[in-house]
Short mmCIF file of N, CA and C in Angstrom, two decimals:
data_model
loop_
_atom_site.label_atom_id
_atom_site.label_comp_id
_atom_site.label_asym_id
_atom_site.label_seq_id
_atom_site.Cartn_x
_atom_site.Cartn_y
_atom_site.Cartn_z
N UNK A 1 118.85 30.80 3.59
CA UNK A 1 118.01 31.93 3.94
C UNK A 1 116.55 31.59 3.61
N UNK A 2 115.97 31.79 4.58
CA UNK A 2 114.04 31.78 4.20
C UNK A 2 114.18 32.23 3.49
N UNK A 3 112.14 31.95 2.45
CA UNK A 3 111.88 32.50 1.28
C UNK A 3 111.09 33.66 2.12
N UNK A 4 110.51 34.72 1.46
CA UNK A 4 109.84 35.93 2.13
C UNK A 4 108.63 35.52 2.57
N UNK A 5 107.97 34.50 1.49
CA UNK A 5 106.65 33.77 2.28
C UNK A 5 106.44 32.93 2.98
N UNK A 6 107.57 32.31 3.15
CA UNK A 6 107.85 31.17 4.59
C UNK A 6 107.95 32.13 5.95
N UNK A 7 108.78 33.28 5.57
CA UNK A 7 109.19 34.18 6.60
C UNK A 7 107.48 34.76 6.77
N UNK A 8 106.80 35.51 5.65
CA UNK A 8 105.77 36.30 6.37
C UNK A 8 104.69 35.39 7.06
N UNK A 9 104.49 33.74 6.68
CA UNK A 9 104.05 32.94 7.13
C UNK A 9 103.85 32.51 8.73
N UNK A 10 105.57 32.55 8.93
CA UNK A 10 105.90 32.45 9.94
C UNK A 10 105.63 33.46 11.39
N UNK A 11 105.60 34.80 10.85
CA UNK A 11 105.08 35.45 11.11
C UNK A 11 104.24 36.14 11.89
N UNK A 12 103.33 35.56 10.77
CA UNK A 12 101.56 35.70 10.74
C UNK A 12 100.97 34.65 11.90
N UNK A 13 101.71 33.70 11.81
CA UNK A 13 101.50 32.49 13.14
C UNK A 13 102.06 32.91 14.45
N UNK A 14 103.03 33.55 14.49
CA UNK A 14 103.79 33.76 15.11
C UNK A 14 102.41 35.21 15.80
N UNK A 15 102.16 36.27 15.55
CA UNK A 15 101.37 36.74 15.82
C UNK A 15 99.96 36.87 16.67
N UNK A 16 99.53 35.28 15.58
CA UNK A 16 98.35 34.83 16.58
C UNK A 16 98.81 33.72 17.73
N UNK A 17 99.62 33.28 17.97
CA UNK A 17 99.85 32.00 18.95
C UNK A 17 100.32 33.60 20.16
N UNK A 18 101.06 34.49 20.09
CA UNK A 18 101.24 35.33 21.14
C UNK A 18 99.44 36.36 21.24
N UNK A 19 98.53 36.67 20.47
CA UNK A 19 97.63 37.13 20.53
C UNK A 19 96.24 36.12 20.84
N UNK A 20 96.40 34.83 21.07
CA UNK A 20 95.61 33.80 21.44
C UNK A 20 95.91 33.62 22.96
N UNK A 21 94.76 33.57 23.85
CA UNK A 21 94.28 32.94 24.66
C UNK A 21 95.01 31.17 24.83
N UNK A 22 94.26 30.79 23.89
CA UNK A 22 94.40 29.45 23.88
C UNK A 22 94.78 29.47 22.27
N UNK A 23 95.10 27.66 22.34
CA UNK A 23 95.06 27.00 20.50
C UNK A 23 95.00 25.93 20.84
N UNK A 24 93.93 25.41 20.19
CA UNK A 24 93.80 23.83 19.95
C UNK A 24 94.45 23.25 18.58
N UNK A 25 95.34 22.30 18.75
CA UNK A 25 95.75 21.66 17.48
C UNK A 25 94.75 20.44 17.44
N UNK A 26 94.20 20.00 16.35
CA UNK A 26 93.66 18.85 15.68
C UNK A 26 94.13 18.43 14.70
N UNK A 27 93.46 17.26 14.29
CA UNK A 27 94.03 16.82 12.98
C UNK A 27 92.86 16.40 12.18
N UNK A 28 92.59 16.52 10.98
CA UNK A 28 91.32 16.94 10.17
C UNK A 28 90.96 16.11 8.84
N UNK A 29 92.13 15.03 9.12
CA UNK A 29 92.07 13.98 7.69
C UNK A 29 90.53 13.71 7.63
N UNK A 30 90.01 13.99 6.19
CA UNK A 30 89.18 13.46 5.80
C UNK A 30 87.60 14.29 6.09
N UNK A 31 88.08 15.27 6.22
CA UNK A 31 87.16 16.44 6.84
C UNK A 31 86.89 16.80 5.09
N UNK A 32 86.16 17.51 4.59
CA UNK A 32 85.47 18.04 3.18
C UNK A 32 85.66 19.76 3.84
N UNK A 33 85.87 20.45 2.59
CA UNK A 33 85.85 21.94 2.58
C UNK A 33 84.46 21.91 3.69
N UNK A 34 83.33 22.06 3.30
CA UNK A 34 81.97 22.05 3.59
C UNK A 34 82.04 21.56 5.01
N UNK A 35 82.65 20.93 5.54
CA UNK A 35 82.68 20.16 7.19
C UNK A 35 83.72 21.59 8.26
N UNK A 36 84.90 21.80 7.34
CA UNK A 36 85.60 22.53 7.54
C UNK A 36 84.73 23.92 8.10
N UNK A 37 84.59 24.31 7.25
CA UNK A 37 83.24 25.72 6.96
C UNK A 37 82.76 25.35 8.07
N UNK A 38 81.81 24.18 8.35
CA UNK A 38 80.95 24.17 9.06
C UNK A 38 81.51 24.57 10.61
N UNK A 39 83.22 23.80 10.40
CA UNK A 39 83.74 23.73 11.99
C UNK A 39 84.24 24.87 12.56
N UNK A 40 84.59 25.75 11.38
CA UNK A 40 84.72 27.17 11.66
C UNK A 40 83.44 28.30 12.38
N UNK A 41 82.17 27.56 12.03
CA UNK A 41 81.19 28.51 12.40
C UNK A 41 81.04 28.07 13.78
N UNK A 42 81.44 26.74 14.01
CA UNK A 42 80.77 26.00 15.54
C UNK A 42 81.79 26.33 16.74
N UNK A 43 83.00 27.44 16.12
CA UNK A 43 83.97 27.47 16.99
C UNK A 43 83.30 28.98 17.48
N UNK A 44 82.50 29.63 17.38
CA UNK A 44 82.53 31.06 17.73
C UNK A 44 82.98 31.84 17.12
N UNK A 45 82.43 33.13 17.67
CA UNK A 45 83.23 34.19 17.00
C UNK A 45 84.36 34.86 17.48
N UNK A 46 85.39 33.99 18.70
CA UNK A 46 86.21 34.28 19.00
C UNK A 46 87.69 33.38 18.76
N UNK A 47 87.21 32.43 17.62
CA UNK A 47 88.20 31.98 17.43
C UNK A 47 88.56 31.32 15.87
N UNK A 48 89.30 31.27 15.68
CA UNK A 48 89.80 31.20 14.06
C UNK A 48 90.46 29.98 13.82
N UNK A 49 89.91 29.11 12.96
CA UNK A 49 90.72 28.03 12.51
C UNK A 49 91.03 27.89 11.23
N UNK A 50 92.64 27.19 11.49
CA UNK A 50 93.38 27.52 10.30
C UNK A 50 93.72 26.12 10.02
N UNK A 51 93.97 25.57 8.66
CA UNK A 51 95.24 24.58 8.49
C UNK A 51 96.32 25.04 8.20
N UNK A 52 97.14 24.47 9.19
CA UNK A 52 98.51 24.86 9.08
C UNK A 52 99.70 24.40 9.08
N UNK A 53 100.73 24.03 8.32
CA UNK A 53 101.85 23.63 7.70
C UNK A 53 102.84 22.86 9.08
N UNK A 54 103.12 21.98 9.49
CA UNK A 54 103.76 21.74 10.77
C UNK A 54 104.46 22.33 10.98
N UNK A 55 105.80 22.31 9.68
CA UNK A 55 107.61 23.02 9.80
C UNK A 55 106.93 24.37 9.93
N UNK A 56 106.56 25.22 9.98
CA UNK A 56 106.02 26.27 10.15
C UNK A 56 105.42 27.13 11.62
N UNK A 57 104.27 26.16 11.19
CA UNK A 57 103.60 26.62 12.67
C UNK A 57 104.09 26.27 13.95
N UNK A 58 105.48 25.20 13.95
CA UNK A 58 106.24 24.53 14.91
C UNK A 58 107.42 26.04 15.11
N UNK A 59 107.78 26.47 13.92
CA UNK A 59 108.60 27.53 14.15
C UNK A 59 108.06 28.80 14.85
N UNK A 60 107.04 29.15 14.34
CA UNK A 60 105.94 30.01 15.33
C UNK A 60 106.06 30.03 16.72
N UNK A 61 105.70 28.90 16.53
CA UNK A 61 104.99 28.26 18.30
C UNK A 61 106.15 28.44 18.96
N UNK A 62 107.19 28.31 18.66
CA UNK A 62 108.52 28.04 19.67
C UNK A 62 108.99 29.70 19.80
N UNK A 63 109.10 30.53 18.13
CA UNK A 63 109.26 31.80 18.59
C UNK A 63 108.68 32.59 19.67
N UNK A 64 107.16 32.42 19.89
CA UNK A 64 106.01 32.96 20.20
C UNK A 64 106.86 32.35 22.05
N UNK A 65 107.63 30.91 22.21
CA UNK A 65 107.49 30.92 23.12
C UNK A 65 106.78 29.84 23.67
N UNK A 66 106.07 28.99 22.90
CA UNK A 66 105.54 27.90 23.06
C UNK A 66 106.51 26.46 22.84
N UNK A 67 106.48 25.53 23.59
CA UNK A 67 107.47 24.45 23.09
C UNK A 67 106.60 23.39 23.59
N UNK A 68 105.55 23.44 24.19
CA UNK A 68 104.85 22.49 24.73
C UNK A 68 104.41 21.65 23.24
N UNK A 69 104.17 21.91 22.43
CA UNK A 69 103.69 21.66 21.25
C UNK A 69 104.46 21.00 20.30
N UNK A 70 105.57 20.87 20.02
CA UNK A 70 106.38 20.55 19.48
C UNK A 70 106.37 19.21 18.84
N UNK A 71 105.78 18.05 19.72
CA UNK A 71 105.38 16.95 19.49
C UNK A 71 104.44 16.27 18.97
N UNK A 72 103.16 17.33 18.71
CA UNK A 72 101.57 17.38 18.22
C UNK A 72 101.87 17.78 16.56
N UNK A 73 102.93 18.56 16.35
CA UNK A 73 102.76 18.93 15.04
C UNK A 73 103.49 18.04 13.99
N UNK A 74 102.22 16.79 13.74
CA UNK A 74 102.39 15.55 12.87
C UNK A 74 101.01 15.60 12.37
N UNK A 75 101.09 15.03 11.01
CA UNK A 75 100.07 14.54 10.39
C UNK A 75 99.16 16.17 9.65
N UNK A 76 98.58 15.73 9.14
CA UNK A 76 97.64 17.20 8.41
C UNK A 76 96.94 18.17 9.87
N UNK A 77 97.64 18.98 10.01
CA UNK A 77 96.81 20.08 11.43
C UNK A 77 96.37 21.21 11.41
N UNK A 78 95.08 21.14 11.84
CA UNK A 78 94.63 22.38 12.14
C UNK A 78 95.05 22.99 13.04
N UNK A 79 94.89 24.52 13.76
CA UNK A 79 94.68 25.07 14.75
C UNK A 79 93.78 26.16 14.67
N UNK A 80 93.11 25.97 16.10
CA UNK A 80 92.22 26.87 16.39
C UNK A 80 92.99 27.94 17.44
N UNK A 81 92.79 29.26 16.89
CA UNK A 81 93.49 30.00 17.87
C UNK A 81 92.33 31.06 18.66
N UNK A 82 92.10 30.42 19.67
CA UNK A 82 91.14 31.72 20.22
C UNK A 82 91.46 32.62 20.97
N UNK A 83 90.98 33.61 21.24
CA UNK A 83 91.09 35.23 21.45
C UNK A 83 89.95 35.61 22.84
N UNK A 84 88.77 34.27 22.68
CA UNK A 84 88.12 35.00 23.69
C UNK A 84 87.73 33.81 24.86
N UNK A 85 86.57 33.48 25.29
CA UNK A 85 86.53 32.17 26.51
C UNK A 85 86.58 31.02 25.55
N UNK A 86 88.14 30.46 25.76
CA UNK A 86 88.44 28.89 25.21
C UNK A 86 87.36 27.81 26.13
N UNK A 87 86.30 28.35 26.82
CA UNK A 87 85.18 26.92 26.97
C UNK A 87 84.63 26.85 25.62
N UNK A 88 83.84 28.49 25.36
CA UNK A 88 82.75 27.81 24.01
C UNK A 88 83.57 27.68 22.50
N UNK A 89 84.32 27.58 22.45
CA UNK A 89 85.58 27.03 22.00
C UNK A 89 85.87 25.55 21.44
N UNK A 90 86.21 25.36 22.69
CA UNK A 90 86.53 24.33 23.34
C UNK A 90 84.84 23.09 22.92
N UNK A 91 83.97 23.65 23.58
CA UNK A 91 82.50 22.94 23.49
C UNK A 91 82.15 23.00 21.77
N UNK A 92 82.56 23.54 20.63
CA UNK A 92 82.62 23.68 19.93
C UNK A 92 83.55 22.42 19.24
N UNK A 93 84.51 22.37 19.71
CA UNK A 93 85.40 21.57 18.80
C UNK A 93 85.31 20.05 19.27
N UNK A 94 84.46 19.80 20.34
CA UNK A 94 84.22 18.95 21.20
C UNK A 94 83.15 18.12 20.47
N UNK A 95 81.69 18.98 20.47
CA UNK A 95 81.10 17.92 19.59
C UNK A 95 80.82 18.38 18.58
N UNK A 96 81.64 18.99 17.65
CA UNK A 96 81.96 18.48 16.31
C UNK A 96 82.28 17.49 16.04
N UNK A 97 83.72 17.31 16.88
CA UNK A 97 84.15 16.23 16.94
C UNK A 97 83.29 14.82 17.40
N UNK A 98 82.71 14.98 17.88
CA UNK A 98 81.77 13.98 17.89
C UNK A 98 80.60 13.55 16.47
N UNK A 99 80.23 14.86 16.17
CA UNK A 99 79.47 14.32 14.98
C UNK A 99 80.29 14.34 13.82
N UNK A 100 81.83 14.48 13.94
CA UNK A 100 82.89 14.03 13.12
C UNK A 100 84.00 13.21 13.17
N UNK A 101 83.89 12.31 13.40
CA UNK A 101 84.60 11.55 14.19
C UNK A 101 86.56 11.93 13.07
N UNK A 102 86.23 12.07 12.07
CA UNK A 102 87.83 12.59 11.31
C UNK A 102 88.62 13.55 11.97
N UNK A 103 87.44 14.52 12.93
CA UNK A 103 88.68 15.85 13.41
C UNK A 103 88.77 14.85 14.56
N UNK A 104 90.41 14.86 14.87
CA UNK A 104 90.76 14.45 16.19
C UNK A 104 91.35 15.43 17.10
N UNK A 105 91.18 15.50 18.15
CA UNK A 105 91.88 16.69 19.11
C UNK A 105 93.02 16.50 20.05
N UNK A 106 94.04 16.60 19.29
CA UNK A 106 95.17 16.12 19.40
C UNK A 106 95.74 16.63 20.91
N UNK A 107 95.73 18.16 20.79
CA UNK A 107 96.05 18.87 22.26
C UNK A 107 96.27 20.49 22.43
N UNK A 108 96.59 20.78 22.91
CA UNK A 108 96.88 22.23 22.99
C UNK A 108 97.40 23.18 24.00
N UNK A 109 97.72 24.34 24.15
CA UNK A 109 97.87 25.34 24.81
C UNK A 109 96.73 26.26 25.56
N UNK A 110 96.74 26.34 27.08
CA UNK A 110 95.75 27.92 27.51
C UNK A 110 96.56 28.72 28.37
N UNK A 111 97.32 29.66 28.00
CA UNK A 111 97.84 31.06 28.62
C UNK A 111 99.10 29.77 29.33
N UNK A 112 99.87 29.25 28.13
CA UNK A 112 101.22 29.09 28.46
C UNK A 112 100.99 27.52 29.19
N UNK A 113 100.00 27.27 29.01
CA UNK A 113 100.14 25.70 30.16
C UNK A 113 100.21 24.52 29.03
N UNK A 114 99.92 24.05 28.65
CA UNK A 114 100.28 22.72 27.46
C UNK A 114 98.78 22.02 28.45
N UNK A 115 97.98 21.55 27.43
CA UNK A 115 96.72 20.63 27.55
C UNK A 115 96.71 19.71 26.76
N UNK A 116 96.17 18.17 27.39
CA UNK A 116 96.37 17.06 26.99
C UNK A 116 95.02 17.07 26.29
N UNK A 117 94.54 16.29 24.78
CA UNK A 117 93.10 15.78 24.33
C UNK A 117 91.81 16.14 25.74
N UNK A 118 92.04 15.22 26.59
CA UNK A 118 91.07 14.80 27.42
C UNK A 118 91.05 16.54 28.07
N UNK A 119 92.42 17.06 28.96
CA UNK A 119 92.07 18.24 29.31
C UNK A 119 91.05 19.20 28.38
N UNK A 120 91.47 19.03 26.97
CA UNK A 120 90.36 19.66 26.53
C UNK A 120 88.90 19.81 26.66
N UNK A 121 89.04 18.13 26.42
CA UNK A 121 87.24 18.02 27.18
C UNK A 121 86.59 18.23 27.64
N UNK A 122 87.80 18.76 29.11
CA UNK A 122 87.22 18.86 30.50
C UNK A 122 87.00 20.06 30.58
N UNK A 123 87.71 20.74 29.89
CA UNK A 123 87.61 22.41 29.84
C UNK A 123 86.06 22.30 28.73
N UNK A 124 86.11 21.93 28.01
CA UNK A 124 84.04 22.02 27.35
C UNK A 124 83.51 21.71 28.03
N UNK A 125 83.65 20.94 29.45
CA UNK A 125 82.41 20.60 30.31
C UNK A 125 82.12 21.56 31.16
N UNK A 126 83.20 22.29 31.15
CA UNK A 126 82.90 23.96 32.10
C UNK A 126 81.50 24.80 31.35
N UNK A 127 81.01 25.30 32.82
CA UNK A 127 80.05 26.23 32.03
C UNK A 127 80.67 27.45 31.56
N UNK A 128 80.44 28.54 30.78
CA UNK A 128 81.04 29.66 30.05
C UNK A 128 81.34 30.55 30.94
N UNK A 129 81.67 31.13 30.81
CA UNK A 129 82.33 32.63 32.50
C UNK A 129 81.08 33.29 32.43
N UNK A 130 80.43 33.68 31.69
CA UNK A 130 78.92 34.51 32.35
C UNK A 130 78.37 33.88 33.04
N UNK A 131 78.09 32.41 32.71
CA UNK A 131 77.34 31.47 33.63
C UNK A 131 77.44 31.55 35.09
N UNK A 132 78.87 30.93 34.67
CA UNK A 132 79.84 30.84 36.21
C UNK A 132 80.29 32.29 37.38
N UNK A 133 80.25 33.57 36.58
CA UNK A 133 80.29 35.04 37.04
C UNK A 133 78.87 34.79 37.92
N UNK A 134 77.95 34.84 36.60
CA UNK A 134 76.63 35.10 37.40
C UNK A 134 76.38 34.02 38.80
N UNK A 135 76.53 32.75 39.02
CA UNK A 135 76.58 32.27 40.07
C UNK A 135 77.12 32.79 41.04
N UNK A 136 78.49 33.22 40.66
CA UNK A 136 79.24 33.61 42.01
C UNK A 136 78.30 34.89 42.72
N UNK A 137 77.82 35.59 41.43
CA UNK A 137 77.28 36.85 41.68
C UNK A 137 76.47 36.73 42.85
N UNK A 138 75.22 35.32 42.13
CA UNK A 138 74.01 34.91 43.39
C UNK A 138 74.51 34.61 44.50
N UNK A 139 75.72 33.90 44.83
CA UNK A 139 76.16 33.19 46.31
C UNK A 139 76.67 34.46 47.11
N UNK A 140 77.34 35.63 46.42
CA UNK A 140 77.27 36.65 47.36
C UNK A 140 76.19 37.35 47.50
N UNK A 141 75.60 37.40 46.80
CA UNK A 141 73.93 37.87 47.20
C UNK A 141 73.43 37.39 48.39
N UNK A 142 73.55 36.03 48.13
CA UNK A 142 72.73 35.47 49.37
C UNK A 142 73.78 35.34 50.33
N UNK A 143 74.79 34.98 50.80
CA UNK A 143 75.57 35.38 51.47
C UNK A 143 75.06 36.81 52.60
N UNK A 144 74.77 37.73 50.98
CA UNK A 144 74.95 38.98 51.93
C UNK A 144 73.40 39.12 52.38
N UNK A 145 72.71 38.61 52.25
CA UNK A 145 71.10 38.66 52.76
C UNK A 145 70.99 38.07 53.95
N UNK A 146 71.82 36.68 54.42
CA UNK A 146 71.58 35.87 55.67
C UNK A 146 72.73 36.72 56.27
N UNK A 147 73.38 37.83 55.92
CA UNK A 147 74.70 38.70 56.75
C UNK A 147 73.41 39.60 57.30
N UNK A 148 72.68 40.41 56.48
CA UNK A 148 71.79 41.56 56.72
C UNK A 148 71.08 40.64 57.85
N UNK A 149 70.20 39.77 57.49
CA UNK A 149 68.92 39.08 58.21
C UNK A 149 69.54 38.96 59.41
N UNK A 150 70.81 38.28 60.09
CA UNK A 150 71.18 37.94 61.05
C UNK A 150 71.31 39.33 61.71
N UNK A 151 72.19 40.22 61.49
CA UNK A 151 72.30 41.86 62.10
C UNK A 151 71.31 42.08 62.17
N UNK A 152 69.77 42.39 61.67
CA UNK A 152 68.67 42.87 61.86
C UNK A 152 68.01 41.84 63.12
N UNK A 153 68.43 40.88 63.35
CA UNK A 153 67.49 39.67 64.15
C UNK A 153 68.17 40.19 65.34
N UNK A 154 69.67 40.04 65.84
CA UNK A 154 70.37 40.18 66.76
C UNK A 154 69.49 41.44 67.57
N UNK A 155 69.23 42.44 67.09
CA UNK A 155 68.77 43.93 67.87
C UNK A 155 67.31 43.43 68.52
N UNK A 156 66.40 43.01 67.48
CA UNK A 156 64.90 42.12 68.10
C UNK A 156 65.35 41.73 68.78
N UNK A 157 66.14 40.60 68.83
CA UNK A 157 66.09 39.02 69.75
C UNK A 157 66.14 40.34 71.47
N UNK A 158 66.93 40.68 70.81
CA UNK A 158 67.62 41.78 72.29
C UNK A 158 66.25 42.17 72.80
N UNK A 159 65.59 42.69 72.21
CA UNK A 159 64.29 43.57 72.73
C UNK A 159 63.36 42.96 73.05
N UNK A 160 63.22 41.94 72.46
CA UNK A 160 61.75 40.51 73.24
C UNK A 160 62.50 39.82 74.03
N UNK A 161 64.21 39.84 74.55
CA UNK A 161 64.50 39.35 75.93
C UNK A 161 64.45 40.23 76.47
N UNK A 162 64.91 41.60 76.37
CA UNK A 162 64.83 42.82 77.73
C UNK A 162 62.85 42.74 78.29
N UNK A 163 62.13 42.44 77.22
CA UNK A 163 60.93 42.75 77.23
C UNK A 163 60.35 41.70 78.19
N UNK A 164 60.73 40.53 77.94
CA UNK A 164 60.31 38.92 78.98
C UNK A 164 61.37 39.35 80.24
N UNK A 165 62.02 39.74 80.52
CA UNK A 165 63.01 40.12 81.63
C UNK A 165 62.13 41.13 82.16
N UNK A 166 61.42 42.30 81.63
CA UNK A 166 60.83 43.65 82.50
C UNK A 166 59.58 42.78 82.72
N UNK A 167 58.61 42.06 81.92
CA UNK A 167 57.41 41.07 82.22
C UNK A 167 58.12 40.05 83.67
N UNK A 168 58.92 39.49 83.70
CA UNK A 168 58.94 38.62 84.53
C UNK A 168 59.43 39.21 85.88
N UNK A 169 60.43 40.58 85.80
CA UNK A 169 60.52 41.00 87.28
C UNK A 169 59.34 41.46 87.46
N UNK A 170 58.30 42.08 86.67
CA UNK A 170 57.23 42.87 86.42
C UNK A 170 55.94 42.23 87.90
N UNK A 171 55.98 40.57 87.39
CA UNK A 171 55.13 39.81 87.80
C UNK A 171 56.03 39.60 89.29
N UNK A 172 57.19 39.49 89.45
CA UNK A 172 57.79 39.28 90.56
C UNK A 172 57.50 40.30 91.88
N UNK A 173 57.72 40.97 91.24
CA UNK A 173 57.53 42.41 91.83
C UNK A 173 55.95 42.56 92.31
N UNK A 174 54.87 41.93 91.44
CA UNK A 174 53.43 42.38 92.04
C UNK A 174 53.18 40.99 92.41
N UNK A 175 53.81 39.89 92.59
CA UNK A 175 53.82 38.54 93.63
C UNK A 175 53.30 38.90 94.72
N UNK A 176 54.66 39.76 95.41
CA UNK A 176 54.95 40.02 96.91
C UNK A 176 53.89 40.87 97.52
#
């Protein structure tokens, strides 16, 4: 039988891996409290990193429904569990990792799909969803401006040809 704190442990993981967006697992050998701290602030305020126990957070992950993971949970691991856009996240744990070369980014989960290291990456090279919202926003804008401009042109064009059509029988007409 579990102990009660393995169980509420379990839990508590179990909780956030179904209330996360995403989770990045890393691995953090050789990281200092103080680096740690630091990597927690560079993740946002939508996401929480924990170190966490493998036999554990492996039991989680699988309750929760996750099994993609199963194979990542080796060696000392973190996870980051985020809650809100896994890009700035993601761009967060990215170059940390760069100016830390100890956290490694082993792999992770976004809304049930299993992501490889590199997928991660690729997901920090995305711009953030406001960015990317607001673009879409502009292309229907303009979209809808060359929609307006064209409907407004069509009715003119009409009226300076009826107009060269009444000019030219106009002149035909006082030929004869």
């Amino acid at each position: 039988m579990a102990r009660p704190d393995k169980a509420a442990a379990v839990a508590e993981l179990k909780d956030k891996f179904q209330s996360s967006s995403a989770v990045v697992l890393t691995e953090y050998r050789g990281l200092t409290v103080a680096q740690l701290k630091t990597l927690r602030r560079s993740l946002g305020e939508n996401a929480q990193y924990a170190v966490v126990k493998n036999t554990l957070t492996k039991i989680a992950a699988n309750e929760a429904g996750i099994t993609t993971l199963d194979d990542q949970f080796t060696g000392p691991t973190g996870a980051a569990f985020i809650t809100g856009d896994p890009v700035e996240s993601a761009k967060g744990l990215r170059d940390f990792a760069k100016d830390n070369p100890n956290l490694v980014i082993k792999g992770g989960v976004l809304d049930g799909k299993a992501l490889s290291a590199d997928e991660i990456k690729k997901l920090a090279d995305l711009e953030s969803r406001e960015v990317l919202l607001s673009k879409l926003a502009g292309a229907f804008k303009g979209k809808q401006s060359q929609t307006a401009s064209l409907f407004q042109a069509l009715p003119s064009k009409f009226v300076r040809t009826a107009e060269a059509l009444r000019v030219k029988l106009a002149e035909q007409g006082g030929a004869e």
